PDB file of C-alpha atoms in Angstrom:
ATOM      1  CA  THR H   1       0.000   0.000   0.000  1.00  0.00           C
ATOM      2  CA  ILE H   2       1.260   3.453  -0.907  1.00  0.00           C
ATOM      3  CA  ASP H   3       0.041   6.251   1.380  1.00  0.00           C
ATOM      4  CA  ILE H   4       0.021   9.745  -0.086  1.00  0.00           C
ATOM      5  CA  TYR H   5      -0.682  12.656   2.254  1.00  0.00           C
ATOM      6  CA  VAL H   6      -2.130  15.775   0.657  1.00  0.00           C
ATOM      7  CA  LEU H   7      -3.364  19.227   1.642  1.00  0.00           C
ATOM      8  CA  SER H   8      -5.018  21.897  -0.446  1.00  0.00           C
ATOM      9  CA  TYR H   9      -5.740  25.617  -0.187  1.00  0.00           C
ATOM     10  CA  ASP H  10      -9.030  27.288   0.685  1.00  0.00           C
ATOM     11  CA  TYR H  11     -10.366  30.498  -0.899  1.00  0.00           C
ATOM     12  CA  ASN H  12      -8.038  32.564   1.374  1.00  0.00           C
ATOM     13  CA  SER H  13      -4.951  30.586   0.263  1.00  0.00           C
ATOM     14  CA  LYS H  14      -4.782  28.908   3.671  1.00  0.00           C
ATOM     15  CA  LEU H  15      -4.159  25.202   4.177  1.00  0.00           C
ATOM     16  CA  ALA H  16      -7.232  22.969   4.207  1.00  0.00           C
ATOM     17  CA  HIS H  17      -8.073  19.312   3.838  1.00  0.00           C
ATOM     18  CA  PRO H  18      -8.819  18.415   0.223  1.00  0.00           C
ATOM     19  CA  THR H  19     -12.315  17.415  -0.828  1.00  0.00           C
ATOM     20  CA  ASP H  20     -13.173  13.832  -1.763  1.00  0.00           C
ATOM     21  CA  LEU H  21     -13.380  14.929  -5.403  1.00  0.00           C
ATOM     22  CA  ILE H  22      -9.764  16.133  -5.354  1.00  0.00           C
ATOM     23  CA  LYS H  23      -8.643  12.868  -3.757  1.00  0.00           C
ATOM     24  CA  ARG H  24     -10.506  10.815  -6.372  1.00  0.00           C
ATOM     25  CA  ASN H  25      -8.955  12.874  -9.176  1.00  0.00           C
ATOM     26  CA  ILE H  26      -5.436  12.328  -7.786  1.00  0.00           C
ATOM     27  CA  LYS H  27      -6.094   8.623  -7.403  1.00  0.00           C
ATOM     28  CA  SER H  28      -7.471   8.413 -10.945  1.00  0.00           C
ATOM     29  CA  TYR H  29      -4.453  10.217 -12.364  1.00  0.00           C
ATOM     30  CA  LEU H  30      -1.983   8.002 -10.472  1.00  0.00           C
ATOM     31  CA  SER H  31      -3.763   4.797 -11.486  1.00  0.00           C
ATOM     32  CA  GLN H  32      -2.209   4.962 -14.967  1.00  0.00           C
ATOM     33  CA  PHE H  33       1.294   4.826 -13.439  1.00  0.00           C
ATOM     34  CA  ARG H  34       0.883   2.224 -10.716  1.00  0.00           C
ATOM     35  CA  ILE H  35       1.654  -1.471 -10.844  1.00  0.00           C
ATOM     36  CA  LEU H  36      -1.410  -3.714 -10.731  1.00  0.00           C
ATOM     37  CA  SER H  37      -0.582  -4.975  -7.245  1.00  0.00           C
ATOM     38  CA  ASP H  38      -0.121  -1.458  -5.780  1.00  0.00           C
ATOM     39  CA  LYS H  39      -2.855  -0.030  -3.626  1.00  0.00           C
ATOM     40  CA  VAL H  40      -2.848   3.755  -3.301  1.00  0.00           C
ATOM     41  CA  ARG H  41      -4.453   5.569  -0.367  1.00  0.00           C
ATOM     42  CA  ILE H  42      -4.885   9.363  -0.458  1.00  0.00           C
ATOM     43  CA  LEU H  43      -4.928  10.707   3.121  1.00  0.00           C
ATOM     44  CA  ASN H  44      -5.263  14.141   4.690  1.00  0.00           C
ATOM     45  CA  GLY H  45      -2.027  15.692   5.885  1.00  0.00           C
ATOM     46  CA  TYR H  46      -1.900  17.458   9.235  1.00  0.00           C
ATOM     47  CA  ILE H  47      -1.857  21.234   9.678  1.00  0.00           C
ATOM     48  CA  ILE H  48       0.148  22.698  12.568  1.00  0.00           C
ATOM     49  CA  ASN H  49      -0.580  26.384  13.033  1.00  0.00           C
ATOM     50  CA  PHE H  50       1.886  28.469  15.029  1.00  0.00           C
ATOM     51  CA  GLY H  51       2.709  32.009  16.019  1.00  0.00           C
ATOM     52  CA  VAL H  52       5.944  33.975  16.224  1.00  0.00           C
ATOM     53  CA  LEU H  53       7.038  36.125  19.157  1.00  0.00           C
ATOM     54  CA  PHE H  54      10.042  38.429  18.752  1.00  0.00           C
ATOM     55  CA  ASP H  55      11.906  40.849  20.996  1.00  0.00           C
ATOM     56  CA  VAL H  56      14.273  43.325  19.318  1.00  0.00           C
ATOM     57  CA  LEU H  57      16.390  46.272  20.400  1.00  0.00           C
ATOM     58  CA  ALA H  58      16.235  49.415  18.259  1.00  0.00           C
ATOM     59  CA  TYR H  59      18.836  52.098  17.667  1.00  0.00           C
ATOM     60  CA  PRO H  60      18.074  55.465  19.291  1.00  0.00           C
ATOM     61  CA  ASN H  61      16.151  57.994  17.166  1.00  0.00           C
ATOM     62  CA  PHE H  62      14.276  55.311  15.207  1.00  0.00           C
ATOM     63  CA  ASP H  63      10.489  55.056  15.389  1.00  0.00           C
ATOM     64  CA  LYS H  64       9.792  51.797  17.252  1.00  0.00           C
ATOM     65  CA  ASN H  65       6.317  51.417  15.739  1.00  0.00           C
ATOM     66  CA  ILE H  66       7.733  51.531  12.202  1.00  0.00           C
ATOM     67  CA  ILE H  67      10.428  48.995  13.118  1.00  0.00           C
ATOM     68  CA  LYS H  68       7.812  46.679  14.644  1.00  0.00           C
ATOM     69  CA  THR H  69       5.646  46.903  11.512  1.00  0.00           C
ATOM     70  CA  ARG H  70       8.651  46.130   9.286  1.00  0.00           C
ATOM     71  CA  CYS H  71       9.607  43.145  11.460  1.00  0.00           C
ATOM     72  CA  ILE H  72       6.081  41.717  11.286  1.00  0.00           C
ATOM     73  CA  GLN H  73       5.971  42.249   7.513  1.00  0.00           C
ATOM     74  CA  ALA H  74       9.327  40.501   7.041  1.00  0.00           C
ATOM     75  CA  ILE H  75       8.137  37.463   9.038  1.00  0.00           C
ATOM     76  CA  GLN H  76       4.836  37.393   7.115  1.00  0.00           C
ATOM     77  CA  ASN H  77       6.726  37.360   3.806  1.00  0.00           C
ATOM     78  CA  HIS H  78       9.066  34.616   5.013  1.00  0.00           C
ATOM     79  CA  TYR H  79       6.272  32.283   6.145  1.00  0.00           C
ATOM     80  CA  GLN H  80       3.814  32.635   3.288  1.00  0.00           C
ATOM     81  CA  THR H  81       1.602  29.548   3.225  1.00  0.00           C
ATOM     82  CA  ARG H  82       2.485  28.690  -0.378  1.00  0.00           C
ATOM     83  CA  THR H  83       6.181  28.338   0.488  1.00  0.00           C
ATOM     84  CA  MET H  84       5.691  25.861   3.358  1.00  0.00           C
ATOM     85  CA  GLN H  85       6.221  22.143   2.742  1.00  0.00           C
ATOM     86  CA  PHE H  86       5.626  18.786   4.416  1.00  0.00           C
ATOM     87  CA  LYS H  87       8.289  17.829   6.983  1.00  0.00           C
ATOM     88  CA  GLU H  88       9.884  21.290   6.935  1.00  0.00           C
ATOM     89  CA  ILE H  89      12.120  22.328   9.849  1.00  0.00           C
ATOM     90  CA  LEU H  90      11.619  25.746  11.472  1.00  0.00           C
ATOM     91  CA  TYR H  91      14.734  27.705  12.475  1.00  0.00           C
ATOM     92  CA  THR H  92      14.613  30.756  14.733  1.00  0.00           C
ATOM     93  CA  SER H  93      18.059  31.637  13.359  1.00  0.00           C
ATOM     94  CA  GLU H  94      16.426  32.354   9.966  1.00  0.00           C
ATOM     95  CA  ILE H  95      14.126  34.908  11.599  1.00  0.00           C
ATOM     96  CA  THR H  96      16.974  36.381  13.643  1.00  0.00           C
ATOM     97  CA  SER H  97      18.994  36.862  10.461  1.00  0.00           C
ATOM     98  CA  LEU H  98      15.971  38.346   8.693  1.00  0.00           C
ATOM     99  CA  LEU H  99      15.256  40.848  11.486  1.00  0.00           C
ATOM    100  CA  THR H 100      18.868  42.021  11.803  1.00  0.00           C
ATOM    101  CA  LYS H 101      18.693  43.253   8.196  1.00  0.00           C
ATOM    102  CA  ILE H 102      15.847  45.663   8.977  1.00  0.00           C
ATOM    103  CA  GLU H 103      16.936  49.282   9.230  1.00  0.00           C
ATOM    104  CA  GLY H 104      16.909  50.500  12.819  1.00  0.00           C
ATOM    105  CA  VAL H 105      17.239  47.052  14.450  1.00  0.00           C
ATOM    106  CA  LYS H 106      20.323  46.980  16.669  1.00  0.00           C
ATOM    107  CA  ALA H 107      20.020  43.483  18.188  1.00  0.00           C
ATOM    108  CA  ILE H 108      17.650  40.538  18.540  1.00  0.00           C
ATOM    109  CA  ASN H 109      16.883  39.558  22.119  1.00  0.00           C
ATOM    110  CA  ASP H 110      14.779  36.485  21.284  1.00  0.00           C
ATOM    111  CA  VAL H 111      12.542  34.748  18.749  1.00  0.00           C
ATOM    112  CA  ILE H 112      10.053  32.061  19.777  1.00  0.00           C
ATOM    113  CA  PHE H 113       7.645  29.819  17.878  1.00  0.00           C
ATOM    114  CA  THR H 114       4.600  28.882  19.924  1.00  0.00           C
ATOM    115  CA  GLN H 115       0.931  28.002  19.844  1.00  0.00           C
ATOM    116  CA  ASP H 116       0.008  29.598  23.155  1.00  0.00           C
ATOM    117  CA  LYS H 117       2.533  30.835  25.739  1.00  0.00           C
ATOM    118  CA  ASP H 118       5.875  32.566  25.988  1.00  0.00           C
ATOM    119  CA  TRP H 119       8.185  30.186  27.886  1.00  0.00           C
ATOM    120  CA  THR H 120      10.756  32.896  28.563  1.00  0.00           C
ATOM    121  CA  ASP H 121       8.230  34.922  30.570  1.00  0.00           C
ATOM    122  CA  THR H 122       8.494  33.996  34.257  1.00  0.00           C
ATOM    123  CA  GLU H 123       4.987  35.321  34.920  1.00  0.00           C
ATOM    124  CA  GLY H 124       3.393  32.812  32.530  1.00  0.00           C
ATOM    125  CA  PHE H 125       2.288  35.337  29.887  1.00  0.00           C
ATOM    126  CA  THR H 126       0.031  33.739  27.243  1.00  0.00           C
ATOM    127  CA  PRO H 127       0.076  35.908  24.097  1.00  0.00           C
ATOM    128  CA  PHE H 128      -2.217  33.575  22.138  1.00  0.00           C
ATOM    129  CA  ASN H 129      -5.433  32.953  24.018  1.00  0.00           C
ATOM    130  CA  PRO H 130      -7.305  30.998  22.769  1.00  0.00           C
ATOM    131  CA  PRO H 131      -4.367  28.898  21.598  1.00  0.00           C
ATOM    132  CA  LEU H 132      -3.417  28.475  17.941  1.00  0.00           C
ATOM    133  CA  TYR H 133      -4.609  24.854  17.847  1.00  0.00           C
ATOM    134  CA  SER H 134      -8.088  23.320  17.796  1.00  0.00           C
ATOM    135  CA  LYS H 135      -7.283  19.601  17.653  1.00  0.00           C
ATOM    136  CA  THR H 136      -5.103  17.048  19.366  1.00  0.00           C
ATOM    137  CA  ILE H 137      -4.488  13.343  18.954  1.00  0.00           C
ATOM    138  CA  ASN H 138      -5.076  10.999  21.901  1.00  0.00           C
ATOM    139  CA  ASN H 139      -3.065   7.854  22.722  1.00  0.00           C
ATOM    140  CA  ASP H 140      -5.309   5.739  20.461  1.00  0.00           C
ATOM    141  CA  GLY H 141      -4.504   7.941  17.435  1.00  0.00           C
ATOM    142  CA  GLU H 142      -7.960   9.498  17.464  1.00  0.00           C
ATOM    143  CA  THR H 143      -8.314  13.221  16.682  1.00  0.00           C
ATOM    144  CA  ILE H 144     -10.105  15.225  19.378  1.00  0.00           C
ATOM    145  CA  GLU H 145     -11.608  18.692  18.826  1.00  0.00           C
ATOM    146  CA  ILE H 146     -10.506  21.046  21.639  1.00  0.00           C
ATOM    147  CA  ASN H 147     -12.167  24.260  20.475  1.00  0.00           C
ATOM    148  CA  THR H 148     -13.890  25.771  17.447  1.00  0.00           C
ATOM    149  CA  GLY H 149     -11.100  28.210  16.552  1.00  0.00           C
ATOM    150  CA  GLY H 150     -10.527  26.656  13.137  1.00  0.00           C
ATOM    151  CA  TYR H 151      -6.838  26.005  13.762  1.00  0.00           C
ATOM    152  CA  GLY H 152      -4.915  22.781  13.146  1.00  0.00           C
ATOM    153  CA  HIS H 153      -3.325  20.265  15.512  1.00  0.00           C
ATOM    154  CA  PHE H 154      -1.475  20.775  18.787  1.00  0.00           C
ATOM    155  CA  TYR H 155       2.320  20.481  18.641  1.00  0.00           C
ATOM    156  CA  ASP H 156       4.766  20.637  21.552  1.00  0.00           C
ATOM    157  CA  PHE H 157       6.930  23.618  20.545  1.00  0.00           C
ATOM    158  CA  GLU H 158       8.157  24.056  24.119  1.00  0.00           C
ATOM    159  CA  GLN H 159      10.560  21.095  23.883  1.00  0.00           C
ATOM    160  CA  PHE H 160      12.612  22.973  21.274  1.00  0.00           C
ATOM    161  CA  PHE H 161      13.278  26.072  23.389  1.00  0.00           C
ATOM    162  CA  TYR H 162      15.210  24.737  26.379  1.00  0.00           C
ATOM    163  CA  HIS H 163      18.959  24.294  25.877  1.00  0.00           C
ATOM    164  CA  ASP H 164      19.177  21.079  27.879  1.00  0.00           C
ATOM    165  CA  THR H 165      16.261  19.267  26.162  1.00  0.00           C
ATOM    166  CA  ALA H 166      16.231  20.662  22.603  1.00  0.00           C
ATOM    167  CA  PRO H 167      17.313  17.772  20.350  1.00  0.00           C
ATOM    168  CA  GLN H 168      19.053  19.913  17.684  1.00  0.00           C
ATOM    169  CA  GLY H 169      19.713  23.042  19.738  1.00  0.00           C
ATOM    170  CA  ARG H 170      17.487  25.825  21.005  1.00  0.00           C
ATOM    171  CA  GLY H 171      15.076  27.189  18.418  1.00  0.00           C
ATOM    172  CA  VAL H 172      15.349  24.365  15.871  1.00  0.00           C
ATOM    173  CA  VAL H 173      11.805  23.004  15.579  1.00  0.00           C
ATOM    174  CA  LEU H 174      11.774  19.538  14.072  1.00  0.00           C
ATOM    175  CA  PRO H 175       8.788  18.323  12.055  1.00  0.00           C
ATOM    176  CA  SER H 176       6.234  15.992  13.588  1.00  0.00           C
ATOM    177  CA  VAL H 177       6.317  12.252  12.995  1.00  0.00           C
ATOM    178  CA  ASP H 178       2.992  12.492  11.155  1.00  0.00           C
ATOM    179  CA  PRO H 179       3.139  14.168   7.713  1.00  0.00           C
ATOM    180  CA  SER H 180       2.309  17.780   8.497  1.00  0.00           C
ATOM    181  CA  VAL H 181       2.860  21.343   7.326  1.00  0.00           C
ATOM    182  CA  PHE H 182       3.556  24.330   9.601  1.00  0.00           C
ATOM    183  CA  GLU H 183       1.435  27.412   8.868  1.00  0.00           C
ATOM    184  CA  ILE H 184       0.855  30.892  10.247  1.00  0.00           C
ATOM    185  CA  LYS H 185      -2.898  30.963   9.708  1.00  0.00           C
ATOM    186  CA  ASN H 186      -3.572  34.613  10.565  1.00  0.00           C
ATOM    187  CA  PRO H 187      -0.386  36.618   9.914  1.00  0.00           C
ATOM    188  CA  ASN H 188      -1.942  39.862  11.189  1.00  0.00           C
ATOM    189  CA  THR H 189      -2.624  38.446  14.664  1.00  0.00           C
ATOM    190  CA  ASP H 190      -0.302  35.424  15.002  1.00  0.00           C
ATOM    191  CA  ILE H 191       2.940  37.425  14.858  1.00  0.00           C
ATOM    192  CA  LYS H 192       3.643  39.584  17.911  1.00  0.00           C
ATOM    193  CA  GLY H 193       6.687  41.507  18.954  1.00  0.00           C
ATOM    194  CA  VAL H 194       8.307  43.990  21.280  1.00  0.00           C
ATOM    195  CA  VAL H 195      10.711  46.716  20.167  1.00  0.00           C
ATOM    196  CA  ARG H 196      12.772  48.150  23.035  1.00  0.00           C
TER     197      ARG H 196
END
């Protein structure tokens, strides 16, 4: 059996599960190339929505609001939905490099990928409430709806932001075991930052 995981776009160019018609069309197209004994299954891929938190230091005499807007725009351009792929790795170093090129940015204090809270905040600040996930998978592999926010699946981003537990180093977010695509669903609200 050959399993093929697919996702499609909705009318807003956001990730969505493909319709049965799309799956049948893919299967029909592939049938002319398969061996008689091959069985092809077209399955829905998983969507993992996330947000970006950044903290930058500005040079004196620069308008902090303009710098913040430019930082958000740069992150939005970098994480356009159409550029994201299955099993992609997220690197905070890419965002750090991107933000340092913005005029007026002196230094980057931190960049975090999250679905709900800021782990560097000792007071437990939760910038995304409700969280940027609506589903989770239980121990039996069954998908459970947590809320009606329209977001994708829960993913444990926290494990990638502690030096002693991060498998590839702090800020390197590895893809999930299940075939999934990372997405910033609402770029205007899911990217937040502080300019000091």
